[in-house]
C-alpha positions as a LaTeX table, in Angstrom:
\begin{tabular}{lrrr}
\hline
Residue & $x$ (\AA) & $y$ (\AA) & $z$ (\AA) \\
\hline
Unk1 & 62.08 & $-126.83$ & 14.50 \\
Unk2 & 62.99 & $-126.83$ & 10.82 \\
Unk3 & 66.25 & $-125.11$ & 10.09 \\
Unk4 & 66.00 & $-122.86$ & 7.08 \\
Unk5 & 69.07 & $-123.35$ & 4.85 \\
Unk6 & 69.91 & $-120.81$ & 2.24 \\
Unk7 & 71.44 & $-121.87$ & $-1.08$ \\
Unk8 & 72.82 & $-118.82$ & $-2.92$ \\
Unk9 & 74.37 & $-118.31$ & $-6.36$ \\
Unk10 & 76.48 & $-115.33$ & $-7.28$ \\
Unk11 & 76.67 & $-114.60$ & $-11.01$ \\
Unk12 & 77.62 & $-111.95$ & $-13.53$ \\
Unk13 & 75.65 & $-110.95$ & $-16.69$ \\
Unk14 & 78.76 & $-111.42$ & $-18.93$ \\
Unk15 & 79.59 & $-114.89$ & $-17.57$ \\
Unk16 & 78.88 & $-117.65$ & $-20.13$ \\
Unk17 & 78.87 & $-120.45$ & $-17.47$ \\
Unk18 & 76.41 & $-118.42$ & $-15.39$ \\
Unk19 & 74.14 & $-118.10$ & $-18.43$ \\
Unk20 & 74.25 & $-121.91$ & $-18.88$ \\
Unk21 & 73.62 & $-122.46$ & $-15.20$ \\
Unk22 & 70.53 & $-120.17$ & $-14.96$ \\
Unk23 & 67.88 & $-122.63$ & $-16.22$ \\
Unk24 & 69.51 & $-125.41$ & $-14.16$ \\
Unk25 & 69.29 & $-123.24$ & $-11.04$ \\
Unk26 & 65.51 & $-122.67$ & $-11.63$ \\
Unk27 & 65.04 & $-126.44$ & $-11.96$ \\
Unk28 & 66.96 & $-127.03$ & $-8.73$ \\
Unk29 & 64.79 & $-124.47$ & $-6.88$ \\
Unk30 & 61.53 & $-125.98$ & $-8.10$ \\
Unk31 & 62.62 & $-129.53$ & $-7.36$ \\
Unk32 & 63.87 & $-128.69$ & $-3.85$ \\
Unk33 & 60.53 & $-127.02$ & $-3.11$ \\
Unk34 & 58.54 & $-129.95$ & $-4.42$ \\
Unk35 & 60.53 & $-132.33$ & $-2.21$ \\
Unk36 & 59.88 & $-130.23$ & 0.86 \\
Unk37 & 63.52 & $-129.43$ & 1.35 \\
Unk38 & 64.50 & $-126.82$ & 3.96 \\
Unk39 & 66.79 & $-125.25$ & 1.36 \\
Unk40 & 65.70 & $-121.89$ & $-0.04$ \\
Unk41 & 67.54 & $-120.87$ & $-3.15$ \\
Unk42 & 68.33 & $-117.42$ & $-4.45$ \\
Unk43 & 70.82 & $-115.61$ & $-6.68$ \\
Unk44 & 72.61 & $-112.23$ & $-6.79$ \\
Unk45 & 74.46 & $-110.20$ & $-9.39$ \\
Unk46 & 77.93 & $-110.11$ & $-7.92$ \\
Unk47 & 78.65 & $-106.80$ & $-9.63$ \\
Unk48 & 75.52 & $-104.98$ & $-8.40$ \\
Unk49 & 75.64 & $-106.41$ & $-4.93$ \\
Unk50 & 79.37 & $-105.85$ & $-4.27$ \\
Unk51 & 78.95 & $-105.47$ & $-0.52$ \\
Unk52 & 77.30 & $-108.91$ & $-0.37$ \\
Unk53 & 80.01 & $-110.34$ & $-2.53$ \\
Unk54 & 82.70 & $-108.99$ & $-0.25$ \\
Unk55 & 80.90 & $-110.33$ & 2.84 \\
Unk56 & 80.89 & $-113.82$ & 1.37 \\
Unk57 & 84.35 & $-113.47$ & $-0.16$ \\
Unk58 & 83.26 & $-114.12$ & $-3.73$ \\
Unk59 & 86.35 & $-114.11$ & $-5.95$ \\
Unk60 & 84.91 & $-115.64$ & $-9.08$ \\
Unk61 & 81.61 & $-116.34$ & $-10.81$ \\
Unk62 & 79.62 & $-118.47$ & $-10.70$ \\
Unk63 & 79.98 & $-119.08$ & $-6.93$ \\
Unk64 & 77.46 & $-121.30$ & $-5.17$ \\
Unk65 & 77.31 & $-121.22$ & $-1.38$ \\
Unk66 & 75.01 & $-122.71$ & 1.30 \\
Unk67 & 74.37 & $-121.15$ & 4.70 \\
Unk68 & 73.43 & $-123.48$ & 7.58 \\
Unk69 & 73.38 & $-122.16$ & 11.14 \\
Unk70 & 75.71 & $-119.27$ & 10.11 \\
Unk71 & 78.24 & $-121.72$ & 8.69 \\
Unk72 & 79.10 & $-121.11$ & 5.01 \\
Unk73 & 79.70 & $-124.01$ & 2.69 \\
Unk74 & 81.21 & $-123.41$ & $-0.79$ \\
Unk75 & 80.24 & $-125.78$ & $-3.64$ \\
Unk76 & 83.27 & $-126.73$ & $-5.77$ \\
Unk77 & 81.85 & $-129.52$ & $-7.87$ \\
Unk78 & 80.56 & $-129.65$ & $-11.44$ \\
Unk79 & 77.87 & $-127.13$ & $-12.32$ \\
Unk80 & 75.28 & $-129.81$ & $-13.02$ \\
Unk81 & 71.81 & $-130.35$ & $-11.58$ \\
Unk82 & 72.78 & $-133.75$ & $-10.07$ \\
Unk83 & 76.01 & $-132.46$ & $-8.57$ \\
Unk84 & 74.29 & $-129.38$ & $-6.94$ \\
Unk85 & 71.27 & $-131.39$ & $-5.75$ \\
Unk86 & 73.53 & $-133.93$ & $-4.01$ \\
Unk87 & 75.47 & $-131.09$ & $-2.38$ \\
Unk88 & 72.16 & $-129.55$ & $-1.16$ \\
Unk89 & 71.03 & $-132.91$ & 0.26 \\
Unk90 & 74.40 & $-133.55$ & 1.87 \\
Unk91 & 74.81 & $-130.21$ & 3.59 \\
Unk92 & 71.09 & $-129.70$ & 4.51 \\
Unk93 & 70.91 & $-133.04$ & 6.40 \\
Unk94 & 72.58 & $-134.13$ & 9.65 \\
Unk95 & 76.38 & $-133.76$ & 9.75 \\
Unk96 & 76.54 & $-137.48$ & 10.73 \\
Unk97 & 73.73 & $-139.71$ & 9.57 \\
Unk98 & 73.00 & $-142.75$ & 11.71 \\
Unk99 & 72.64 & $-146.18$ & 10.01 \\
Unk100 & 70.24 & $-148.08$ & 12.25 \\
Unk101 & 70.04 & $-151.44$ & 10.50 \\
Unk102 & 72.02 & $-153.91$ & 8.39 \\
Unk103 & 69.65 & $-153.35$ & 5.45 \\
Unk104 & 70.19 & $-149.58$ & 5.60 \\
Unk105 & 73.93 & $-149.98$ & 5.91 \\
Unk106 & 74.02 & $-152.19$ & 2.82 \\
Unk107 & 71.78 & $-149.81$ & 0.88 \\
Unk108 & 73.98 & $-146.84$ & 1.63 \\
Unk109 & 77.11 & $-148.83$ & 0.91 \\
Unk110 & 75.77 & $-149.77$ & $-2.57$ \\
Unk111 & 75.34 & $-146.01$ & $-3.39$ \\
Unk112 & 78.69 & $-144.68$ & $-2.22$ \\
Unk113 & 82.15 & $-145.43$ & $-3.47$ \\
Unk114 & 83.68 & $-144.21$ & $-0.21$ \\
Unk115 & 81.99 & $-144.31$ & 3.19 \\
Unk116 & 83.22 & $-142.63$ & 6.46 \\
Unk117 & 81.70 & $-144.45$ & 9.40 \\
Unk118 & 81.97 & $-143.90$ & 13.16 \\
Unk119 & 81.36 & $-147.05$ & 15.11 \\
Unk120 & 80.57 & $-147.05$ & 18.81 \\
Unk121 & 79.00 & $-145.04$ & 21.60 \\
Unk122 & 79.45 & $-141.37$ & 22.40 \\
Unk123 & 83.13 & $-140.50$ & 23.00 \\
Unk124 & 85.78 & $-137.72$ & 22.41 \\
Unk125 & 86.47 & $-139.50$ & 19.10 \\
Unk126 & 82.87 & $-139.07$ & 17.99 \\
Unk127 & 83.09 & $-135.36$ & 18.88 \\
Unk128 & 86.25 & $-135.10$ & 16.76 \\
Unk129 & 84.56 & $-137.00$ & 13.90 \\
Unk130 & 81.61 & $-134.64$ & 14.05 \\
Unk131 & 83.88 & $-131.63$ & 13.98 \\
Unk132 & 85.58 & $-133.00$ & 10.89 \\
Unk133 & 82.21 & $-133.61$ & 9.25 \\
Unk134 & 81.26 & $-129.98$ & 9.79 \\
Unk135 & 84.21 & $-128.98$ & 7.59 \\
Unk136 & 84.32 & $-131.82$ & 4.99 \\
Unk137 & 80.60 & $-132.37$ & 4.49 \\
Unk138 & 80.99 & $-130.24$ & 1.30 \\
Unk139 & 82.91 & $-133.22$ & $-0.17$ \\
Unk140 & 81.51 & $-136.37$ & 1.32 \\
Unk141 & 78.87 & $-137.94$ & 3.57 \\
Unk142 & 79.58 & $-138.98$ & 7.18 \\
Unk143 & 77.84 & $-141.85$ & 8.93 \\
Unk144 & 77.62 & $-143.54$ & 12.33 \\
Unk145 & 76.56 & $-147.11$ & 13.20 \\
Unk146 & 76.69 & $-149.67$ & 15.97 \\
Unk147 & 78.99 & $-152.68$ & 15.69 \\
Unk148 & 76.20 & $-155.20$ & 14.89 \\
Unk149 & 75.14 & $-153.19$ & 11.86 \\
Unk150 & 78.51 & $-153.67$ & 10.10 \\
Unk151 & 79.28 & $-156.73$ & 7.90 \\
Unk152 & 80.40 & $-159.67$ & 10.01 \\
Unk153 & 83.76 & $-159.90$ & 8.14 \\
Unk154 & 84.73 & $-156.42$ & 9.38 \\
Unk155 & 87.25 & $-156.88$ & 12.28 \\
Unk156 & 87.81 & $-153.93$ & 14.58 \\
Unk157 & 90.61 & $-154.00$ & 17.12 \\
Unk158 & 88.65 & $-151.86$ & 19.57 \\
Unk159 & 85.73 & $-149.47$ & 19.94 \\
Unk160 & 85.05 & $-146.66$ & 19.34 \\
Unk161 & 86.57 & $-146.58$ & 15.87 \\
Unk162 & 86.41 & $-144.64$ & 12.61 \\
Unk163 & 86.37 & $-146.81$ & 9.51 \\
Unk164 & 86.60 & $-145.96$ & 5.81 \\
Unk165 & 84.99 & $-148.39$ & 3.38 \\
Unk166 & 86.23 & $-148.19$ & $-0.20$ \\
Unk167 & 87.72 & $-150.29$ & $-3.05$ \\
Unk168 & 86.03 & $-153.47$ & $-1.74$ \\
Unk169 & 87.82 & $-153.28$ & 1.60 \\
Unk170 & 88.05 & $-151.10$ & 4.74 \\
Unk171 & 90.60 & $-149.13$ & 6.73 \\
Unk172 & 90.53 & $-148.33$ & 10.44 \\
Unk173 & 91.91 & $-145.06$ & 11.76 \\
Unk174 & 94.93 & $-145.30$ & 13.99 \\
Unk175 & 96.19 & $-142.02$ & 15.42 \\
Unk176 & 99.76 & $-143.16$ & 15.89 \\
Unk177 & 100.02 & $-144.36$ & 12.33 \\
Unk178 & 97.69 & $-141.97$ & 10.51 \\
Unk179 & 98.10 & $-138.71$ & 12.47 \\
Unk180 & 95.34 & $-136.14$ & 12.51 \\
Unk181 & 91.81 & $-137.50$ & 11.85 \\
Unk182 & 90.82 & $-134.70$ & 9.50 \\
Unk183 & 93.98 & $-135.07$ & 7.44 \\
Unk184 & 93.46 & $-138.81$ & 7.22 \\
Unk185 & 89.87 & $-138.57$ & 6.08 \\
Unk186 & 90.77 & $-135.82$ & 3.60 \\
Unk187 & 93.61 & $-137.99$ & 2.26 \\
Unk188 & 91.41 & $-141.07$ & 1.91 \\
Unk189 & 88.13 & $-139.68$ & 0.69 \\
Unk190 & 88.57 & $-140.80$ & $-2.94$ \\
Unk191 & 88.57 & $-144.24$ & $-4.44$ \\
Unk192 & 92.04 & $-145.61$ & $-5.23$ \\
Unk193 & 91.08 & $-145.73$ & $-8.92$ \\
Unk194 & 88.36 & $-143.69$ & $-10.66$ \\
Unk195 & 87.31 & $-141.94$ & $-13.84$ \\
Unk196 & 88.43 & $-138.38$ & $-13.16$ \\
Unk197 & 87.22 & $-135.03$ & $-14.43$ \\
Unk198 & 88.75 & $-131.57$ & $-13.90$ \\
Unk199 & 86.72 & $-130.84$ & $-10.77$ \\
Unk200 & 87.70 & $-134.14$ & $-9.13$ \\
Unk201 & 91.32 & $-133.71$ & $-10.08$ \\
Unk202 & 91.36 & $-130.17$ & $-8.51$ \\
Unk203 & 89.83 & $-131.52$ & $-5.29$ \\
Unk204 & 92.45 & $-134.29$ & $-5.12$ \\
Unk205 & 95.06 & $-131.61$ & $-4.65$ \\
Unk206 & 93.86 & $-131.20$ & $-1.02$ \\
Unk207 & 94.57 & $-134.91$ & $-0.30$ \\
Unk208 & 98.31 & $-134.54$ & $-0.41$ \\
Unk209 & 98.64 & $-137.57$ & $-2.67$ \\
Unk210 & 100.09 & $-137.63$ & $-6.19$ \\
Unk211 & 97.66 & $-138.62$ & $-8.98$ \\
Unk212 & 98.65 & $-141.17$ & $-11.69$ \\
Unk213 & 96.69 & $-140.47$ & $-14.86$ \\
Unk214 & 96.21 & $-142.25$ & $-18.11$ \\
Unk215 & 95.07 & $-139.52$ & $-20.46$ \\
Unk216 & 92.85 & $-140.50$ & $-23.42$ \\
Unk217 & 90.98 & $-138.78$ & $-26.22$ \\
Unk218 & 88.05 & $-136.52$ & $-25.46$ \\
Unk219 & 85.53 & $-138.56$ & $-27.48$ \\
Unk220 & 86.33 & $-141.84$ & $-29.24$ \\
Unk221 & 89.05 & $-143.73$ & $-27.40$ \\
Unk222 & 91.82 & $-145.32$ & $-29.43$ \\
Unk223 & 93.16 & $-148.86$ & $-28.78$ \\
Unk224 & 96.19 & $-147.35$ & $-27.10$ \\
Unk225 & 94.02 & $-145.24$ & $-24.78$ \\
Unk226 & 92.08 & $-148.22$ & $-23.70$ \\
Unk227 & 95.27 & $-150.13$ & $-23.13$ \\
Unk228 & 96.70 & $-147.30$ & $-21.00$ \\
Unk229 & 93.47 & $-147.10$ & $-19.01$ \\
Unk230 & 93.52 & $-150.83$ & $-18.29$ \\
Unk231 & 97.19 & $-150.75$ & $-17.33$ \\
Unk232 & 96.62 & $-147.98$ & $-14.74$ \\
Unk233 & 93.55 & $-149.71$ & $-13.30$ \\
Unk234 & 95.48 & $-153.01$ & $-13.05$ \\
Unk235 & 98.47 & $-151.46$ & $-11.27$ \\
Unk236 & 96.18 & $-149.60$ & $-8.89$ \\
Unk237 & 94.52 & $-152.92$ & $-7.89$ \\
Unk238 & 97.45 & $-155.30$ & $-7.97$ \\
Unk239 & 99.93 & $-153.06$ & $-6.18$ \\
Unk240 & 97.45 & $-151.25$ & $-3.81$ \\
Unk241 & 99.44 & $-152.14$ & $-0.66$ \\
Unk242 & 102.62 & $-150.59$ & $-2.16$ \\
Unk243 & 101.38 & $-147.44$ & $-3.72$ \\
Unk244 & 98.01 & $-146.42$ & $-2.21$ \\
Unk245 & 99.62 & $-144.34$ & 0.54 \\
Unk246 & 101.31 & $-142.05$ & $-1.99$ \\
Unk247 & 99.19 & $-142.26$ & $-5.18$ \\
Unk248 & 95.68 & $-142.04$ & $-6.49$ \\
Unk249 & 95.03 & $-143.66$ & $-9.92$ \\
Unk250 & 92.71 & $-142.64$ & $-12.61$ \\
Unk251 & 91.75 & $-142.20$ & $-16.25$ \\
Unk252 & 90.81 & $-138.77$ & $-17.70$ \\
Unk253 & 89.33 & $-137.91$ & $-21.13$ \\
Unk254 & 90.98 & $-134.99$ & $-22.84$ \\
Unk255 & 94.04 & $-133.08$ & $-21.88$ \\
Unk256 & 92.66 & $-129.49$ & $-21.63$ \\
Unk257 & 93.00 & $-129.23$ & $-17.85$ \\
Unk258 & 96.48 & $-130.80$ & $-17.93$ \\
Unk259 & 97.60 & $-128.60$ & $-20.83$ \\
Unk260 & 97.21 & $-125.59$ & $-18.62$ \\
Unk261 & 99.34 & $-127.29$ & $-15.92$ \\
Unk262 & 102.17 & $-128.30$ & $-18.20$ \\
Unk263 & 101.84 & $-125.07$ & $-20.35$ \\
Unk264 & 101.77 & $-127.05$ & $-23.60$ \\
Unk265 & 99.73 & $-129.64$ & $-25.46$ \\
Unk266 & 100.09 & $-133.17$ & $-24.20$ \\
Unk267 & 100.35 & $-135.87$ & $-26.84$ \\
Unk268 & 97.39 & $-138.16$ & $-26.23$ \\
Unk269 & 97.26 & $-140.95$ & $-25.11$ \\
Unk270 & 99.88 & $-140.55$ & $-22.41$ \\
Unk271 & 100.69 & $-141.07$ & $-18.74$ \\
Unk272 & 101.40 & $-138.28$ & $-16.32$ \\
Unk273 & 101.73 & $-137.99$ & $-12.54$ \\
Unk274 & 100.49 & $-134.73$ & $-11.15$ \\
Unk275 & 101.06 & $-133.06$ & $-7.81$ \\
Unk276 & 98.09 & $-130.69$ & $-7.38$ \\
Unk277 & 99.36 & $-129.38$ & $-4.05$ \\
Unk278 & 102.09 & $-127.37$ & $-5.88$ \\
Unk279 & 101.07 & $-127.56$ & $-9.57$ \\
Unk280 & 103.97 & $-129.96$ & $-10.30$ \\
Unk281 & 104.04 & $-132.88$ & $-12.64$ \\
Unk282 & 106.13 & $-135.84$ & $-13.79$ \\
Unk283 & 106.35 & $-137.16$ & $-17.36$ \\
Unk284 & 107.60 & $-140.61$ & $-18.40$ \\
Unk285 & 111.24 & $-140.64$ & $-19.50$ \\
Unk286 & 110.54 & $-143.00$ & $-22.38$ \\
Unk287 & 108.07 & $-145.40$ & $-23.99$ \\
Unk288 & 105.34 & $-146.79$ & $-21.73$ \\
Unk289 & 104.34 & $-150.09$ & $-23.27$ \\
Unk290 & 104.23 & $-152.58$ & $-20.36$ \\
Unk291 & 103.37 & $-152.88$ & $-16.71$ \\
Unk292 & 107.05 & $-152.91$ & $-15.88$ \\
Unk293 & 107.46 & $-149.52$ & $-17.64$ \\
Unk294 & 104.74 & $-148.02$ & $-15.50$ \\
Unk295 & 106.05 & $-149.49$ & $-12.23$ \\
Unk296 & 109.57 & $-148.14$ & $-13.05$ \\
Unk297 & 108.02 & $-144.78$ & $-13.67$ \\
Unk298 & 106.23 & $-144.65$ & $-10.37$ \\
Unk299 & 109.25 & $-145.91$ & $-8.46$ \\
Unk300 & 111.36 & $-143.25$ & $-10.17$ \\
Unk301 & 108.84 & $-140.58$ & $-9.02$ \\
Unk302 & 109.00 & $-141.89$ & $-5.42$ \\
Unk303 & 112.78 & $-142.21$ & $-5.21$ \\
Unk304 & 113.45 & $-138.91$ & $-6.96$ \\
Unk305 & 115.33 & $-140.33$ & $-9.97$ \\
Unk306 & 112.65 & $-138.73$ & $-12.20$ \\
Unk307 & 112.75 & $-134.99$ & $-11.94$ \\
Unk308 & 109.55 & $-133.12$ & $-11.22$ \\
Unk309 & 108.60 & $-130.25$ & $-13.50$ \\
Unk310 & 106.31 & $-127.20$ & $-13.14$ \\
Unk311 & 105.62 & $-126.06$ & $-9.58$ \\
Unk312 & 104.26 & $-122.85$ & $-8.07$ \\
Unk313 & 107.36 & $-120.72$ & $-7.90$ \\
Unk314 & 107.07 & $-117.03$ & $-8.84$ \\
Unk315 & 108.65 & $-117.73$ & $-12.30$ \\
Unk316 & 106.33 & $-120.62$ & $-12.96$ \\
Unk317 & 103.29 & $-118.61$ & $-11.90$ \\
Unk318 & 104.26 & $-115.80$ & $-14.26$ \\
Unk319 & 104.76 & $-118.25$ & $-17.12$ \\
Unk320 & 101.38 & $-119.86$ & $-16.42$ \\
Unk321 & 99.66 & $-116.50$ & $-16.41$ \\
Unk322 & 101.15 & $-115.61$ & $-19.83$ \\
Unk323 & 100.29 & $-119.05$ & $-21.14$ \\
Unk324 & 96.66 & $-118.75$ & $-20.05$ \\
Unk325 & 96.44 & $-115.29$ & $-21.63$ \\
Unk326 & 97.81 & $-116.65$ & $-24.88$ \\
Unk327 & 95.41 & $-119.58$ & $-24.87$ \\
Unk328 & 92.44 & $-117.30$ & $-24.07$ \\
Unk329 & 93.31 & $-114.72$ & $-26.67$ \\
Unk330 & 94.26 & $-117.07$ & $-29.52$ \\
Unk331 & 90.71 & $-117.94$ & $-30.68$ \\
Unk332 & 89.78 & $-114.19$ & $-30.40$ \\
Unk333 & 92.75 & $-113.25$ & $-32.60$ \\
Unk334 & 91.71 & $-115.78$ & $-35.21$ \\
Unk335 & 88.13 & $-114.46$ & $-35.16$ \\
Unk336 & 88.90 & $-110.71$ & $-34.96$ \\
Unk337 & 92.63 & $-109.84$ & $-35.16$ \\
Unk338 & 92.18 & $-106.07$ & $-35.66$ \\
Unk339 & 89.97 & $-105.69$ & $-32.56$ \\
Unk340 & 92.31 & $-107.80$ & $-30.44$ \\
Unk341 & 95.40 & $-105.73$ & $-31.51$ \\
Unk342 & 93.59 & $-102.56$ & $-30.53$ \\
Unk343 & 92.62 & $-104.14$ & $-27.21$ \\
Unk344 & 96.24 & $-105.04$ & $-26.46$ \\
Unk345 & 97.69 & $-101.74$ & $-27.63$ \\
Unk346 & 95.27 & $-99.54$ & $-25.70$ \\
Unk347 & 96.85 & $-99.99$ & $-22.23$ \\
Unk348 & 100.36 & $-99.20$ & $-23.60$ \\
Unk349 & 98.98 & $-96.02$ & $-25.31$ \\
Unk350 & 97.38 & $-94.91$ & $-22.04$ \\
Unk351 & 100.61 & $-95.41$ & $-20.13$ \\
Unk352 & 102.60 & $-93.59$ & $-22.82$ \\
Unk353 & 100.22 & $-90.56$ & $-22.68$ \\
Unk354 & 100.39 & $-90.44$ & $-18.87$ \\
Unk355 & 104.24 & $-90.46$ & $-19.01$ \\
Unk356 & 104.19 & $-87.69$ & $-21.61$ \\
Unk357 & 101.80 & $-85.54$ & $-19.50$ \\
Unk358 & 103.95 & $-86.04$ & $-16.38$ \\
Unk359 & 107.07 & $-84.99$ & $-18.23$ \\
Unk360 & 105.37 & $-81.83$ & $-19.44$ \\
Unk361 & 104.50 & $-80.90$ & $-15.85$ \\
Unk362 & 108.04 & $-80.97$ & $-14.46$ \\
Unk363 & 108.30 & $-78.48$ & $-11.50$ \\
Unk364 & 110.13 & $-75.25$ & $-12.05$ \\
Unk365 & 112.41 & $-76.15$ & $-9.17$ \\
Unk366 & 113.64 & $-79.12$ & $-11.15$ \\
Unk367 & 114.43 & $-76.79$ & $-14.06$ \\
Unk368 & 116.27 & $-74.45$ & $-11.71$ \\
Unk369 & 118.33 & $-77.36$ & $-10.38$ \\
Unk370 & 119.27 & $-78.16$ & $-13.96$ \\
Unk371 & 120.44 & $-74.54$ & $-14.49$ \\
Unk372 & 122.64 & $-74.68$ & $-11.35$ \\
Unk373 & 124.15 & $-77.90$ & $-12.65$ \\
Unk374 & 124.81 & $-76.30$ & $-16.03$ \\
Unk375 & 126.39 & $-73.23$ & $-14.38$ \\
Unk376 & 128.59 & $-75.21$ & $-12.01$ \\
Unk377 & 131.31 & $-75.96$ & $-14.57$ \\
Unk378 & 131.54 & $-72.23$ & $-15.43$ \\
Unk379 & 132.01 & $-71.31$ & $-11.78$ \\
Unk380 & 134.79 & $-73.82$ & $-11.41$ \\
Unk381 & 136.55 & $-72.34$ & $-14.46$ \\
Unk382 & 136.32 & $-68.78$ & $-13.05$ \\
Unk383 & 137.82 & $-69.94$ & $-9.74$ \\
Unk384 & 140.74 & $-71.49$ & $-11.64$ \\
Unk385 & 141.33 & $-68.24$ & $-13.55$ \\
Unk386 & 141.26 & $-66.23$ & $-10.28$ \\
Unk387 & 143.75 & $-68.63$ & $-8.68$ \\
Unk388 & 146.14 & $-68.20$ & $-11.61$ \\
Unk389 & 146.03 & $-64.37$ & $-11.45$ \\
Unk390 & 146.81 & $-64.40$ & $-7.72$ \\
Unk391 & 149.88 & $-66.54$ & $-8.46$ \\
\hline
\end{tabular}
């Protein structure tokens, strides 16, 4: 029996990103239909269908979700045709895809930077692996294979086993060393070094690792940007055994996402280490010209000699809200300063009017209380006079 899977998009008429996504969404629907995919796509105005939005806990637009056997999967990747199509293919297929031959294994391995593979017969570990896949299938594919399908150079201490293939090597899960299987897979589901965009960087926050970034220009890279990029890539490879447990490494074009994190404009090119789990970051204490400088920076982050900045304290969150408002309104002020001033002043005027109206409607009882208070001194004076006469 074919399982009908629903892909749904919540939008709003005023959303610019939604407007850009609309033609892409129609292309996706047509292509999935032509491919015979079990995925049926639809869309809803989140404002008009507020009950449906509440049911699916839609907090922002655009929101893309997929329903499969009453399980909801939220898409958090880039709003591109390729990204959404891969998500649809990943979620609509089996949770764990079986690789039945050496040729198929090699083909899949050539297409994926990171592969999660269960090796062996049915076991409690496979049940755990499948349960993890049900949650993390939104991020990555999960596979199973027999031992003879794997490359001969892969050495497994015992079966069954869960193996991650990435960065030209492989890692075998060990519960005593690695802890919970889901946490381990979530921590290791990215390449050690990669070109990173805002969506990937946001997702890395769930891994629990810090991310070492070389930040370059948005378009044409300068010689310094290329040197920083090469330096990070070299350190990620040459010192993998030392740093891979604590860090991911990458290169990112443009500092827009990071500017919001540090609440300022980063001078590009630069290095930065970010902790997406708590919105914290570390900046180099001085010039970063050599490999030794970068290694000292990373060691300082690990041993605590370099102080972390930012974070998600109440104070930092408030500052970040005001910063984002400032950044959002600045272009509007430049374009239409009078309109923006009126927009900002209006709430204060409304509050002032409400306070004025409330003061006008003070209960008579309150006025009477004021009169009693005013008369009280006079009563005390009369009592004093009476006391003096009696003397």
